[in-house]
Short mmCIF file of C-alpha atoms in Angstrom, two decimals:
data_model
loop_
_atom_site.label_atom_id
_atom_site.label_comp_id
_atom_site.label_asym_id
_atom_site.label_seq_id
_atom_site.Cartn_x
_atom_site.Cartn_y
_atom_site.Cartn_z
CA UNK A 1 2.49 -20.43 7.74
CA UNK A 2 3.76 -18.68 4.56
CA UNK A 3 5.57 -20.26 1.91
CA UNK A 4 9.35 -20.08 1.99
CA UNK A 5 9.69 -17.97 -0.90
CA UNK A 6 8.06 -15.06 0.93
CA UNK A 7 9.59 -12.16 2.54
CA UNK A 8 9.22 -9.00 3.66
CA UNK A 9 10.44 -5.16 3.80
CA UNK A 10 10.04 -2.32 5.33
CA UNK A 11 10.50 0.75 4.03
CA UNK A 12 10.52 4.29 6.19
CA UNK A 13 11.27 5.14 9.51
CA UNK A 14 9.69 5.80 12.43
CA UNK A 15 9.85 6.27 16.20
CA UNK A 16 9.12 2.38 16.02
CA UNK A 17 11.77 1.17 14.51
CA UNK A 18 13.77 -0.21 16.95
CA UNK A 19 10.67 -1.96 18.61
CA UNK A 20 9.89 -3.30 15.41
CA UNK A 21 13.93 -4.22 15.30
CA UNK A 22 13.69 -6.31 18.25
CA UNK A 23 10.59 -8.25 17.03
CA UNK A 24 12.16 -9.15 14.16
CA UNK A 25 15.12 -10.59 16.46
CA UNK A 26 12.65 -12.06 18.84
CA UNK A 27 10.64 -13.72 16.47
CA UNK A 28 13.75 -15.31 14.85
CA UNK A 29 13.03 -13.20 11.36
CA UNK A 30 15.85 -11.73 10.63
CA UNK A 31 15.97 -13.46 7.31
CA UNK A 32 12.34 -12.90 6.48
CA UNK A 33 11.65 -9.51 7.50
CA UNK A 34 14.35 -6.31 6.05
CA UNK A 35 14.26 -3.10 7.53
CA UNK A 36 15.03 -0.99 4.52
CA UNK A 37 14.53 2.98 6.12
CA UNK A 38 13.52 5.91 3.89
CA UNK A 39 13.33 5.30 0.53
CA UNK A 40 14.39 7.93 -1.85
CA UNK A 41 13.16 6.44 -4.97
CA UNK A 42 9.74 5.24 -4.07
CA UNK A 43 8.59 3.96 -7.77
CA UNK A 44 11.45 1.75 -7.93
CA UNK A 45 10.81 0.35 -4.15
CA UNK A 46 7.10 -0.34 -5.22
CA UNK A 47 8.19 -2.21 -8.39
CA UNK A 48 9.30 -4.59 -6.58
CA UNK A 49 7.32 -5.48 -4.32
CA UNK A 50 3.40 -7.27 -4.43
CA UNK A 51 1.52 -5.87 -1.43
CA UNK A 52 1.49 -2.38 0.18
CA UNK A 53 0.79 -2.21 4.34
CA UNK A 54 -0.60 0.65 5.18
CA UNK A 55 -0.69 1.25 8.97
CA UNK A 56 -0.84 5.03 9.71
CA UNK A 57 -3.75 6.25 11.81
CA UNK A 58 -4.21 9.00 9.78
CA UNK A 59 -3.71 10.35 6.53
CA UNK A 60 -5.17 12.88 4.14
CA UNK A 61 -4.57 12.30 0.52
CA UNK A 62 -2.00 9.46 1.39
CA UNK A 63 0.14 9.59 -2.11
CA UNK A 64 2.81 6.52 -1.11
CA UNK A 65 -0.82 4.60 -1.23
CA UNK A 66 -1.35 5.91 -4.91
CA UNK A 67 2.42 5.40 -5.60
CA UNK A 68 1.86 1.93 -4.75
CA UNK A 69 -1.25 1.10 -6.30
CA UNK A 70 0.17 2.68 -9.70
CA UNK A 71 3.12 0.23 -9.41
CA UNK A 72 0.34 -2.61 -9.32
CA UNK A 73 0.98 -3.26 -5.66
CA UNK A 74 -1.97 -5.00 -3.47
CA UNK A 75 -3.13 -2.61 -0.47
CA UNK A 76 -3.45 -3.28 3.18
CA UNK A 77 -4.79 -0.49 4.26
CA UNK A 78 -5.42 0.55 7.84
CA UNK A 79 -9.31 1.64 8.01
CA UNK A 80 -8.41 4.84 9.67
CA UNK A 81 -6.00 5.71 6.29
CA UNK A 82 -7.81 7.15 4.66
CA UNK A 83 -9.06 7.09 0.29
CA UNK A 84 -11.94 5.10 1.74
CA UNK A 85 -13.46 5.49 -2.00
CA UNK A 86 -10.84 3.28 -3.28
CA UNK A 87 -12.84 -0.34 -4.23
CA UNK A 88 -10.74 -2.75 -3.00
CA UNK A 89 -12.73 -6.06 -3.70
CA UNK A 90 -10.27 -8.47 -5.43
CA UNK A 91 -7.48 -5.56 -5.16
CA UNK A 92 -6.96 -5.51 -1.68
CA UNK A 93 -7.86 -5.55 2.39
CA UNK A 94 -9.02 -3.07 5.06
CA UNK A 95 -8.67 -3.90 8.55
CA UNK A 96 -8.25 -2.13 11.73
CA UNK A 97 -5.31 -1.57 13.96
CA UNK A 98 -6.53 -3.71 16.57
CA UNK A 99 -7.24 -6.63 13.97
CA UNK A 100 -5.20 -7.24 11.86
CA UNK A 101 -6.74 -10.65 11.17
CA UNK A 102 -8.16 -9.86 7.49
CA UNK A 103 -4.26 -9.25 6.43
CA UNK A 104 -3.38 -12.76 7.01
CA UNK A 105 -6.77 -13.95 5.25
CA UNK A 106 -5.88 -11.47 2.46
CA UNK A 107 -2.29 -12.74 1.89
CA UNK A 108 -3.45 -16.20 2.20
CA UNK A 109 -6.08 -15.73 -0.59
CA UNK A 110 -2.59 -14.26 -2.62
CA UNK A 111 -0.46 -17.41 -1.99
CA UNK A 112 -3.66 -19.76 -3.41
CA UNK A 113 -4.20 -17.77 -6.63
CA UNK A 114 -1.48 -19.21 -9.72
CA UNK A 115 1.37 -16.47 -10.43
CA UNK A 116 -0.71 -15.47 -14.08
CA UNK A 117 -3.81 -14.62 -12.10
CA UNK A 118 -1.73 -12.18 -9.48
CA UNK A 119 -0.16 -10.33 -12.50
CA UNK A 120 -3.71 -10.19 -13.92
CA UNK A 121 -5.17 -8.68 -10.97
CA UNK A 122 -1.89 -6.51 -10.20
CA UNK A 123 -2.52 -5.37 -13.95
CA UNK A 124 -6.45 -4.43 -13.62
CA UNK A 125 -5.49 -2.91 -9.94
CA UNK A 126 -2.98 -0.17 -11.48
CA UNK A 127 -5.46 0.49 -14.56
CA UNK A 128 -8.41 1.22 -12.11
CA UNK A 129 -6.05 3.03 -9.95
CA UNK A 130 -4.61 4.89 -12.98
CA UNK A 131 -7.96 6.09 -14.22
CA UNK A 132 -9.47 7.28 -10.26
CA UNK A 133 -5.78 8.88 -9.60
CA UNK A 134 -4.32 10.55 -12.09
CA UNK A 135 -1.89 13.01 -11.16
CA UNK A 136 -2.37 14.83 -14.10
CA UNK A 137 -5.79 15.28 -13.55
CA UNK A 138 -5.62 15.65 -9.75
CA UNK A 139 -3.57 19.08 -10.58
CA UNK A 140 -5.73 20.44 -13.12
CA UNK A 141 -8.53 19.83 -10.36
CA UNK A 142 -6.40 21.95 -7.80
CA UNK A 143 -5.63 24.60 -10.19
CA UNK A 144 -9.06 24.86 -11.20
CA UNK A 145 -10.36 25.14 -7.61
CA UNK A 146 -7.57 27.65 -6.33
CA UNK A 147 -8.13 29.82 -10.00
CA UNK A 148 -12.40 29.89 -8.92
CA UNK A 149 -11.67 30.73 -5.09
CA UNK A 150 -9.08 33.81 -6.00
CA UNK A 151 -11.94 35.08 -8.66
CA UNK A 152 -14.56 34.80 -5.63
CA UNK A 153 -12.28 36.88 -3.37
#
């Protein structure tokens, strides 16, 4: 069981949400669990929160993920996600659709580390994360690779 202090929130919307809805209400956790729907300002939703589920099937370069992990959130990251190159050791979990298992393990290992160790981690997380993804960089990349194809044309 998790702590009391813990809850959680969804942000999005999808052609789930009303079976997720009547989870929440079956599983009596309605006070635990917030629905939220799209989120216009997603920097300021991933401030304040400490770990990032990631449960689409697919994804190409999935930015929310980067959004996230800039913020210093924690990833959960469906294996079939996508940014497979992303080291997740201390930073986070992979798992598969039809286990989620290594969440709970993941979020357990959270609730045993002190509060100072978290913001440590959440700290070195969004420095690595910082120097792999840099949007700066990842445009200067694109540009660079569009400019070399239109002078091979």
């Amino acid at each position: 069981a998790f702590p009391n202090s813990f809850s959680f929130v969804i942000g999005g919307d999808g052609p789930e949400r009303e079976h997720v809805q009547k989870a929440i209400v079956s599983y009596g956790m309605q006070q635990k669990i917030a629905l939220l729907g799209k989120q216009e300002n997603s920097a300021e939703f991933l401030a304040g929160i400490d770990v990032f589920l990631m449960t689409s099937s697919t994804e190409g370069l999935p930015l929310t993920l980067i959004e996230a992990l800039q913020q210093g959130c924690f990833p959960a990251i469906a294996i079939q996600s996508g940014l497979i190159e992303i080291p997740l050791d201390k930073m986070g979990v992979r798992f598969s659709l039809d286990n989620p298992e290594p969440i709970f393990d993941f979020l357990s290992y959270l609730i045993s580390l002190p509060k100072s160790k978290i913001k440590e981690l959440q700290l070195e997380n969004r420095n690595i994360i910082l120097g792999k993804f840099d949007f700066a960089q990842y445009i200067n990349t694109l540009t660079d690779y569009y400019s070399k194809a239109e002078l091979s044309a």
